[in-house]
CSV table of C-alpha atoms in Angstrom, one decimal:
chain,number,residue,atom,x,y,z
A,173,MET,CA,30.4,-13.8,6.1
A,174,ALA,CA,27.1,-13.4,4.2
A,175,ALA,CA,27.3,-12.9,0.5
A,176,PRO,CA,26.8,-9.3,-0.8
A,177,SER,CA,23.2,-8.3,-1.7
A,178,ALA,CA,22.2,-9.2,-5.2
A,179,TRP,CA,20.7,-5.6,-5.5
A,180,VAL,CA,24.0,-4.1,-4.5
A,181,CYS,CA,25.9,-6.3,-7.0
A,182,ARG,CA,23.5,-5.6,-9.8
A,183,PHE,CA,23.8,-1.8,-9.6
A,184,ALA,CA,27.3,-1.5,-8.4
A,185,ALA,CA,28.4,-3.3,-11.5
A,186,THR,CA,27.6,-0.1,-13.4
A,187,LEU,CA,29.9,2.1,-11.3
A,188,PRO,CA,32.9,3.5,-13.3
A,189,ALA,CA,36.1,1.7,-12.6
A,190,ALA,CA,38.0,2.7,-9.4
A,191,SER,CA,35.2,4.8,-8.1
A,192,ALA,CA,35.3,6.1,-4.6
A,193,VAL,CA,32.5,4.3,-2.8
A,194,LEU,CA,31.1,4.8,0.7
A,195,ASP,CA,29.8,1.7,2.5
A,196,LEU,CA,27.7,3.4,5.3
A,197,ALA,CA,26.9,1.5,8.5
A,198,CYS,CA,29.0,-1.3,7.0
A,199,GLY,CA,29.0,-3.8,9.9
A,200,ARG,CA,31.6,-6.5,9.0
A,201,GLY,CA,31.8,-5.1,5.5
A,202,ARG,CA,30.3,-7.7,3.2
A,203,HIS,CA,29.6,-5.0,0.6
A,204,GLY,CA,32.8,-3.0,1.1
A,205,ARG,CA,34.9,-6.2,0.7
A,206,TRP,CA,33.1,-7.0,-2.5
A,207,LEU,CA,33.4,-3.5,-3.9
A,208,ALA,CA,37.1,-3.3,-3.1
A,209,ALA,CA,37.6,-6.7,-4.8
A,210,GLN,CA,36.0,-5.1,-7.9
A,211,GLY,CA,38.7,-2.4,-7.9
A,212,HIS,CA,36.8,0.4,-6.1
A,213,ARG,CA,38.3,2.6,-3.4
A,214,VAL,CA,36.0,2.0,-0.5
A,215,LEU,CA,35.5,3.9,2.8
A,216,ALA,CA,33.7,1.7,5.2
A,217,VAL,CA,32.0,3.5,8.1
A,218,ASP,CA,30.5,2.0,11.2
A,219,ARG,CA,30.4,2.7,15.0
A,220,ASP,CA,31.6,-0.8,15.8
A,221,GLY,CA,35.3,-0.7,16.1
A,222,GLU,CA,35.6,-4.5,16.3
A,223,ALA,CA,33.7,-5.0,13.1
A,224,LEU,CA,35.9,-2.4,11.4
A,225,ALA,CA,39.1,-4.1,12.7
A,226,SER,CA,38.0,-7.2,10.7
A,227,LEU,CA,38.5,-5.1,7.6
A,228,ALA,CA,42.1,-4.0,8.3
A,229,ASP,CA,43.7,-6.4,5.7
A,230,VAL,CA,41.3,-5.6,2.8
A,231,ALA,CA,43.2,-3.9,0.0
A,232,GLY,CA,41.5,-0.8,-1.4
A,233,LEU,CA,39.4,-0.3,1.7
A,234,THR,CA,39.8,2.2,4.5
A,235,THR,CA,37.7,2.4,7.6
A,236,LEU,CA,36.2,5.2,9.7
A,237,GLN,CA,34.7,4.6,13.2
A,238,ALA,CA,31.9,7.0,13.7
A,239,ASP,CA,28.6,7.2,15.6
A,240,LEU,CA,26.3,8.1,12.8
A,241,GLU,CA,23.4,8.9,15.1
A,242,GLY,CA,25.1,11.2,17.5
A,243,GLY,CA,27.1,14.3,16.9
A,244,ASP,CA,28.0,15.9,13.6
A,245,TRP,CA,27.9,14.2,10.2
A,246,PRO,CA,31.4,12.8,10.0
A,247,LEU,CA,31.7,13.0,6.2
A,248,ALA,CA,31.0,16.7,5.7
A,249,GLY,CA,32.6,18.0,2.5
A,250,ARG,CA,33.4,14.4,1.2
A,251,GLN,CA,31.9,13.2,-2.0
A,252,PHE,CA,31.7,9.7,-3.5
A,253,GLY,CA,30.9,8.2,-6.9
A,254,GLY,CA,28.8,5.5,-5.1
A,255,ILE,CA,27.1,5.1,-1.8
A,256,VAL,CA,25.9,1.8,-0.5
A,257,VAL,CA,23.5,1.4,2.5
A,258,THR,CA,21.9,-1.8,3.5
A,259,HIS,CA,19.9,-2.9,6.5
A,260,TYR,CA,20.2,0.5,8.2
A,261,LEU,CA,17.9,3.5,8.6
A,262,HIS,CA,18.4,6.7,10.4
A,263,ARG,CA,16.2,9.3,8.6
A,264,PRO,CA,18.2,12.4,9.7
A,265,LEU,CA,21.1,11.1,7.6
A,266,LEU,CA,19.2,10.8,4.3
A,267,PRO,CA,19.8,14.4,3.0
A,268,TYR,CA,23.5,14.0,3.8
A,269,LEU,CA,23.7,11.0,1.4
A,270,ALA,CA,22.4,13.1,-1.5
A,271,GLU,CA,25.0,15.8,-0.6
A,272,CYS,CA,27.8,13.3,-0.6
A,273,LEU,CA,27.1,12.0,-4.1
A,274,LEU,CA,29.3,13.4,-6.8
A,275,PRO,CA,27.4,14.6,-9.9
A,276,GLY,CA,26.6,11.3,-11.7
A,277,GLY,CA,27.2,9.4,-8.5
A,278,LEU,CA,25.0,6.3,-7.6
A,279,LEU,CA,23.1,5.7,-4.4
A,280,ILE,CA,22.3,2.0,-3.7
A,281,TYR,CA,19.9,1.6,-0.8
A,282,GLU,CA,18.2,-1.5,0.6
A,283,THR,CA,16.5,-1.8,4.0
A,284,PHE,CA,13.5,-3.0,5.8
A,285,MET,CA,10.0,-1.5,5.5
A,286,ALA,CA,6.7,-1.5,7.3
A,287,GLY,CA,5.2,-5.0,7.5
A,288,ASN,CA,8.6,-6.5,8.5
A,289,GLU,CA,7.2,-6.8,12.1
A,290,ARG,CA,5.5,-10.1,11.1
A,291,PHE,CA,8.9,-11.6,10.3
A,292,GLY,CA,10.7,-10.4,13.4
A,293,LYS,CA,13.3,-7.7,13.8
A,294,PRO,CA,13.6,-4.9,13.0
A,295,SER,CA,10.0,-4.2,14.1
A,296,ARG,CA,10.1,-0.7,15.5
A,297,PRO,CA,8.7,2.0,13.2
A,298,ASP,CA,11.9,4.1,13.6
A,299,PHE,CA,13.8,1.3,11.7
A,300,LEU,CA,11.1,0.6,9.1
A,301,LEU,CA,10.5,2.6,5.9
A,302,GLN,CA,7.0,3.6,5.1
A,303,PRO,CA,5.5,2.7,1.8
A,304,GLY,CA,7.3,4.6,-1.0
A,305,GLU,CA,9.6,6.4,1.5
A,306,LEU,CA,12.9,5.8,-0.4
A,307,LEU,CA,11.3,6.8,-3.7
A,308,ASP,CA,9.9,10.0,-2.1
A,309,PHE,CA,13.4,10.8,-0.6
A,310,ALA,CA,15.0,10.4,-4.0
A,311,ARG,CA,12.6,12.7,-5.7
A,312,GLN,CA,12.8,15.3,-2.9
A,313,GLN,CA,16.6,15.3,-3.3
A,314,GLY,CA,16.5,15.6,-7.1
A,315,LEU,CA,18.0,12.1,-7.6
A,316,GLN,CA,17.2,10.3,-10.9
A,317,VAL,CA,15.7,6.9,-10.1
A,318,LEU,CA,17.1,3.9,-12.0
A,319,ALA,CA,15.1,1.3,-10.1
A,320,TYR,CA,12.9,0.9,-7.1
A,321,GLU,CA,11.3,-2.2,-5.5
A,322,ALA,CA,9.2,-2.6,-2.4
A,323,GLY,CA,7.7,-5.8,-1.0
A,324,GLU,CA,8.3,-9.2,0.5
A,325,VAL,CA,11.5,-11.1,-0.2
A,326,ALA,CA,12.2,-14.7,0.6
A,327,ARG,CA,16.0,-14.6,0.7
A,328,PRO,CA,18.3,-14.5,2.5
A,329,LYS,CA,15.4,-14.7,5.0
A,330,PRO,CA,11.7,-13.6,4.7
A,331,ALA,CA,11.4,-9.8,5.1
A,332,MET,CA,9.7,-6.7,3.8
A,333,MET,CA,12.2,-4.6,1.9
A,334,GLN,CA,12.5,-1.4,-0.1
A,335,ARG,CA,15.3,-1.0,-2.6
A,336,LEU,CA,16.5,2.0,-4.5
A,337,ALA,CA,19.1,2.7,-7.1
A,338,ALA,CA,19.3,6.4,-8.0
A,339,PHE,CA,21.9,8.8,-9.2
A,340,LYS,CA,22.7,12.5,-8.9
A,341,ALA,CA,22.3,14.1,-12.3
A,342,PRO,CA,25.5,15.6,-13.8
A,343,GLN,CA,25.8,19.3,-13.6
A,344,ASP,CA,24.9,19.7,-17.2
A,345,GLY,CA,21.6,17.9,-16.4
A,346,LEU,CA,22.1,15.3,-19.2
A,347,VAL,CA,21.2,11.8,-18.1
A,348,SER,CA,24.2,9.7,-19.0
A,349,TRP,CA,24.2,6.8,-16.6
A,350,PRO,CA,25.4,3.6,-18.3
A,351,LEU,CA,22.7,1.1,-18.2
A,352,ALA,CA,23.8,-2.6,-18.2
A,353,GLU,CA,21.7,-5.1,-20.0
A,354,GLY,CA,18.7,-6.1,-18.0
A,355,LEU,CA,18.6,-2.9,-15.8
A,356,PRO,CA,15.4,-0.9,-16.0
A,357,ALA,CA,15.8,2.5,-17.5
A,358,ALA,CA,13.0,4.0,-15.3
A,359,VAL,CA,10.5,3.1,-12.6
């Protein structure tokens, strides 16, 4: 099992204790396992039933098998204090992510971007973010950006990545996200 992403760990560490967290397109659940071990209540969603079965014994984690790219959005009406998405992109789902965030909830997103073709897969434009696309998405959805990065990474393997940490402003509009030492306050 691969270690959880440093980006996810960095920002998930600021989630309030025992938050309800969605691990979307979770695969074998490297992030869901880590989040559950931190005391969060995790819903791990993926279409691969075999991968989800490997999570059956993880305390604090429940699974939902769903085809995220076909049919209705399976999480309508549900809200989470945190949402984690890594190495997955299906653009029609992006607005649903903002809807599923509780006021004050945190979205942590990390996936491949244009230019990754030179490193291998994914290489199809459907699976690669365009420059600034996650940042534009956050702004269009009214999310407050804590941090954003885009560019080449060397680990765990060379790739072109975009990373976003953004939260939904509380209903009173006051920004009160707890910043840990070393986290940027703005982009």
